[in-house]
PDB file of C-alpha atoms in Angstrom:
ATOM      1  CA  MET A   1     135.689 146.248 105.828  1.00  0.00           C
ATOM      2  CA  ASP A   2     133.486 146.791 102.586  1.00  0.00           C
ATOM      3  CA  ASN A   3     132.638 150.291 103.688  1.00  0.00           C
ATOM      4  CA  GLU A   4     136.230 151.058 103.936  1.00  0.00           C
ATOM      5  CA  THR A   5     136.960 154.390 101.611  1.00  0.00           C
ATOM      6  CA  VAL A   6     140.009 154.110  99.503  1.00  0.00           C
ATOM      7  CA  LYS A   7     141.376 157.571  98.282  1.00  0.00           C
ATOM      8  CA  LEU A   8     142.229 158.151  94.942  1.00  0.00           C
ATOM      9  CA  LEU A   9     143.134 160.875  92.609  1.00  0.00           C
ATOM     10  CA  GLY A  10     139.726 162.600  91.926  1.00  0.00           C
ATOM     11  CA  GLY A  11     138.150 161.445  94.761  1.00  0.00           C
ATOM     12  CA  SER A  12     137.541 158.374  96.811  1.00  0.00           C
ATOM     13  CA  LEU A  13     135.371 155.103  96.882  1.00  0.00           C
ATOM     14  CA  THR A  14     134.273 152.515  99.060  1.00  0.00           C
ATOM     15  CA  LEU A  15     135.479 149.020  98.592  1.00  0.00           C
ATOM     16  CA  THR A  16     131.782 148.214  97.660  1.00  0.00           C
ATOM     17  CA  GLN A  17     131.843 150.819  95.077  1.00  0.00           C
ATOM     18  CA  LEU A  18     135.224 150.016  93.705  1.00  0.00           C
ATOM     19  CA  ASN A  19     134.297 146.337  93.333  1.00  0.00           C
ATOM     20  CA  ALA A  20     131.125 147.167  91.734  1.00  0.00           C
ATOM     21  CA  ILE A  21     132.700 149.192  89.097  1.00  0.00           C
ATOM     22  CA  PHE A  22     135.162 146.185  88.128  1.00  0.00           C
ATOM     23  CA  GLN A  23     132.143 143.464  88.303  1.00  0.00           C
ATOM     24  CA  THR A  24     129.824 145.469  85.980  1.00  0.00           C
ATOM     25  CA  ILE A  25     132.037 147.348  83.217  1.00  0.00           C
ATOM     26  CA  PRO A  26     132.558 144.542  80.275  1.00  0.00           C
ATOM     27  CA  GLU A  27     136.243 144.888  80.346  1.00  0.00           C
ATOM     28  CA  GLU A  28     138.644 142.601  82.383  1.00  0.00           C
ATOM     29  CA  PHE A  29     141.653 143.996  83.886  1.00  0.00           C
ATOM     30  CA  ASP A  30     144.839 142.247  85.291  1.00  0.00           C
ATOM     31  CA  PHE A  31     147.382 143.971  86.945  1.00  0.00           C
ATOM     32  CA  ILE A  32     150.903 142.601  86.814  1.00  0.00           C
ATOM     33  CA  ASP A  33     153.551 144.034  89.128  1.00  0.00           C
ATOM     34  CA  GLU A  34     157.145 144.854  88.386  1.00  0.00           C
ATOM     35  CA  HIS A  35     158.455 141.649  88.668  1.00  0.00           C
ATOM     36  CA  ASP A  36     155.764 140.256  86.119  1.00  0.00           C
ATOM     37  CA  ILE A  37     153.595 138.316  88.518  1.00  0.00           C
ATOM     38  CA  VAL A  38     149.878 138.467  88.237  1.00  0.00           C
ATOM     39  CA  ARG A  39     149.021 140.360  91.555  1.00  0.00           C
ATOM     40  CA  TRP A  40     144.778 141.304  90.779  1.00  0.00           C
ATOM     41  CA  SER A  41     142.375 140.180  87.993  1.00  0.00           C
ATOM     42  CA  SER A  42     138.865 141.585  88.165  1.00  0.00           C
ATOM     43  CA  ALA A  43     136.309 139.159  88.758  1.00  0.00           C
ATOM     44  CA  ASN A  44     133.189 139.884  86.662  1.00  0.00           C
ATOM     45  CA  LYS A  45     130.972 137.849  84.535  1.00  0.00           C
ATOM     46  CA  HIS A  46     132.112 139.580  81.496  1.00  0.00           C
ATOM     47  CA  ARG A  47     135.759 137.582  81.346  1.00  0.00           C
ATOM     48  CA  LEU A  48     136.769 135.980  77.957  1.00  0.00           C
ATOM     49  CA  PHE A  49     139.979 134.554  79.682  1.00  0.00           C
ATOM     50  CA  LYS A  50     139.269 133.419  82.943  1.00  0.00           C
ATOM     51  CA  ARG A  51     141.359 133.926  86.150  1.00  0.00           C
ATOM     52  CA  THR A  52     140.790 132.102  89.351  1.00  0.00           C
ATOM     53  CA  ASP A  53     142.419 132.834  92.688  1.00  0.00           C
ATOM     54  CA  ASP A  54     145.197 130.432  91.858  1.00  0.00           C
ATOM     55  CA  ASP A  55     146.550 132.191  88.810  1.00  0.00           C
ATOM     56  CA  LEU A  56     147.405 135.001  91.839  1.00  0.00           C
ATOM     57  CA  GLY A  57     150.919 135.085  92.384  1.00  0.00           C
ATOM     58  CA  LYS A  58     151.707 133.326  89.189  1.00  0.00           C
ATOM     59  CA  TYR A  59     154.609 134.308  86.770  1.00  0.00           C
ATOM     60  CA  VAL A  60     152.419 136.539  83.808  1.00  0.00           C
ATOM     61  CA  LEU A  61     153.806 133.768  81.053  1.00  0.00           C
ATOM     62  CA  GLU A  62     151.954 131.091  83.276  1.00  0.00           C
ATOM     63  CA  VAL A  63     148.717 132.559  82.362  1.00  0.00           C
ATOM     64  CA  HIS A  64     149.276 133.490  79.007  1.00  0.00           C
ATOM     65  CA  PRO A  65     148.818 130.471  76.270  1.00  0.00           C
ATOM     66  CA  GLY A  66     152.021 129.257  74.537  1.00  0.00           C
ATOM     67  CA  HIS A  67     151.680 130.702  71.302  1.00  0.00           C
ATOM     68  CA  SER A  68     151.433 134.310  72.702  1.00  0.00           C
ATOM     69  CA  GLN A  69     154.318 134.132  75.556  1.00  0.00           C
ATOM     70  CA  GLU A  70     157.054 135.288  73.495  1.00  0.00           C
ATOM     71  CA  ARG A  71     155.271 138.428  72.475  1.00  0.00           C
ATOM     72  CA  VAL A  72     153.993 139.162  75.652  1.00  0.00           C
ATOM     73  CA  LYS A  73     157.315 138.528  77.162  1.00  0.00           C
ATOM     74  CA  GLN A  74     158.807 141.140  74.438  1.00  0.00           C
ATOM     75  CA  VAL A  75     156.334 144.108  75.246  1.00  0.00           C
ATOM     76  CA  LEU A  76     156.754 143.578  79.106  1.00  0.00           C
ATOM     77  CA  GLN A  77     160.785 143.951  78.642  1.00  0.00           C
ATOM     78  CA  GLN A  78     160.008 147.035  76.461  1.00  0.00           C
ATOM     79  CA  MET A  79     158.011 148.286  79.070  1.00  0.00           C
ATOM     80  CA  HIS A  80     160.537 147.522  81.948  1.00  0.00           C
ATOM     81  CA  ASP A  81     163.178 149.417  79.723  1.00  0.00           C
ATOM     82  CA  GLY A  82     161.060 152.278  79.207  1.00  0.00           C
ATOM     83  CA  LYS A  83     160.582 151.762  75.448  1.00  0.00           C
ATOM     84  CA  ARG A  84     157.060 151.210  75.187  1.00  0.00           C
ATOM     85  CA  GLY A  85     154.215 152.828  77.306  1.00  0.00           C
ATOM     86  CA  VAL A  86     151.271 151.113  75.625  1.00  0.00           C
ATOM     87  CA  LEU A  87     150.371 148.112  72.988  1.00  0.00           C
ATOM     88  CA  SER A  88     147.059 147.619  71.823  1.00  0.00           C
ATOM     89  CA  LEU A  89     145.959 144.942  69.376  1.00  0.00           C
ATOM     90  CA  ILE A  90     143.007 143.075  68.169  1.00  0.00           C
ATOM     91  CA  ILE A  91     142.683 139.114  67.776  1.00  0.00           C
ATOM     92  CA  HIS A  92     139.911 137.135  66.786  1.00  0.00           C
ATOM     93  CA  TYR A  93     138.887 134.674  69.630  1.00  0.00           C
ATOM     94  CA  HIS A  94     135.569 132.789  69.055  1.00  0.00           C
ATOM     95  CA  ASP A  95     134.979 134.700  66.108  1.00  0.00           C
ATOM     96  CA  LYS A  96     134.808 138.020  67.723  1.00  0.00           C
ATOM     97  CA  PRO A  97     137.354 140.814  67.628  1.00  0.00           C
ATOM     98  CA  ILE A  98     138.902 141.537  71.117  1.00  0.00           C
ATOM     99  CA  ASN A  99     141.089 144.353  71.985  1.00  0.00           C
ATOM    100  CA  ILE A 100     144.046 143.666  74.373  1.00  0.00           C
ATOM    101  CA  ALA A 101     145.798 146.327  75.854  1.00  0.00           C
ATOM    102  CA  PHE A 102     148.727 146.630  77.880  1.00  0.00           C
ATOM    103  CA  TYR A 103     149.554 150.257  79.802  1.00  0.00           C
ATOM    104  CA  SER A 104     152.574 150.693  81.134  1.00  0.00           C
ATOM    105  CA  LEU A 105     152.070 151.891  84.753  1.00  0.00           C
ATOM    106  CA  HIS A 106     154.808 154.157  86.653  1.00  0.00           C
ATOM    107  CA  ASP A 107     155.119 156.011  90.230  1.00  0.00           C
ATOM    108  CA  ASN A 108     155.191 159.406  90.870  1.00  0.00           C
ATOM    109  CA  ASN A 109     159.276 159.328  90.236  1.00  0.00           C
ATOM    110  CA  GLY A 110     158.837 157.676  87.058  1.00  0.00           C
ATOM    111  CA  LYS A 111     159.835 154.010  88.298  1.00  0.00           C
ATOM    112  CA  TYR A 112     158.178 151.228  86.527  1.00  0.00           C
ATOM    113  CA  ILE A 113     155.868 149.546  88.949  1.00  0.00           C
ATOM    114  CA  GLY A 114     154.027 147.159  86.537  1.00  0.00           C
ATOM    115  CA  CYS A 115     151.217 147.002  83.907  1.00  0.00           C
ATOM    116  CA  VAL A 116     147.538 146.514  83.611  1.00  0.00           C
ATOM    117  CA  GLU A 117     146.337 144.295  80.732  1.00  0.00           C
ATOM    118  CA  VAL A 118     142.853 145.230  79.452  1.00  0.00           C
ATOM    119  CA  THR A 119     140.822 142.936  77.299  1.00  0.00           C
ATOM    120  CA  GLN A 120     137.525 143.789  75.757  1.00  0.00           C
ATOM    121  CA  ASP A 121     135.146 142.345  73.172  1.00  0.00           C
ATOM    122  CA  VAL A 122     134.867 145.063  70.682  1.00  0.00           C
ATOM    123  CA  SER A 123     132.398 143.532  68.540  1.00  0.00           C
ATOM    124  CA  GLY A 124     129.316 145.816  69.606  1.00  0.00           C
ATOM    125  CA  HIS A 125     131.267 148.973  69.011  1.00  0.00           C
ATOM    126  CA  GLN A 126     130.367 151.331  66.391  1.00  0.00           C
ATOM    127  CA  GLU A 127     132.801 151.703  63.533  1.00  0.00           C
ATOM    128  CA  LYS A 128     133.505 154.985  62.159  1.00  0.00           C
ATOM    129  CA  GLY A 129     132.191 154.944  58.454  1.00  0.00           C
ATOM    130  CA  ALA A 130     130.242 151.751  59.037  1.00  0.00           C
ATOM    131  CA  TRP A 131     126.753 153.505  58.530  1.00  0.00           C
ATOM    132  CA  LEU A 132     124.729 150.444  58.276  1.00  0.00           C
ATOM    133  CA  HIS A 133     126.386 148.403  61.180  1.00  0.00           C
ATOM    134  CA  ASN A 134     126.132 151.774  63.331  1.00  0.00           C
ATOM    135  CA  ILE A 135     122.454 151.650  62.690  1.00  0.00           C
ATOM    136  CA  LYS A 136     121.876 148.074  63.654  1.00  0.00           C
ATOM    137  CA  GLN A 137     123.874 148.634  66.808  1.00  0.00           C
ATOM    138  CA  VAL A 138     121.248 151.347  67.840  1.00  0.00           C
ATOM    139  CA  LEU A 139     118.195 149.360  66.637  1.00  0.00           C
ATOM    140  CA  PHE A 140     119.073 145.980  68.191  1.00  0.00           C
ATOM    141  CA  LYS A 141     120.103 145.009  71.595  1.00  0.00           C
ATOM    142  CA  HIS A 142     122.896 142.453  71.280  1.00  0.00           C
ATOM    143  CA  LYS A 143     124.152 139.920  74.237  1.00  0.00           C
TER     144      LYS A 143
END
């Protein structure tokens, strides 16, 4: 089964290759279906917001902290209504800047089929105009 090929736009990958991609890149992905149910989460060591198999099948607000639930609900409603395609914001979590982005997903007919939430620690990214910060990023390896 791991060598089963998945045909994608732009080529094909085996399940082993596809899983390796999501286990390696330092972003976390969550797929929320058109009914706002969590259907898939990338399982990698880089996750900031842990997801377990028990989270799969839950309503999306059940896996978000109370203080963010109303905003998540608003964004998803806007995506359902076709009023928003993306939301990207920076929060601070454990004194690190974290980018959280929601991307609205649609089938070939334009029908809303869900969204993907992408979370990434951006503390190690180079900043435009931040010359000293950028030099430090190049010279010193960060964990």
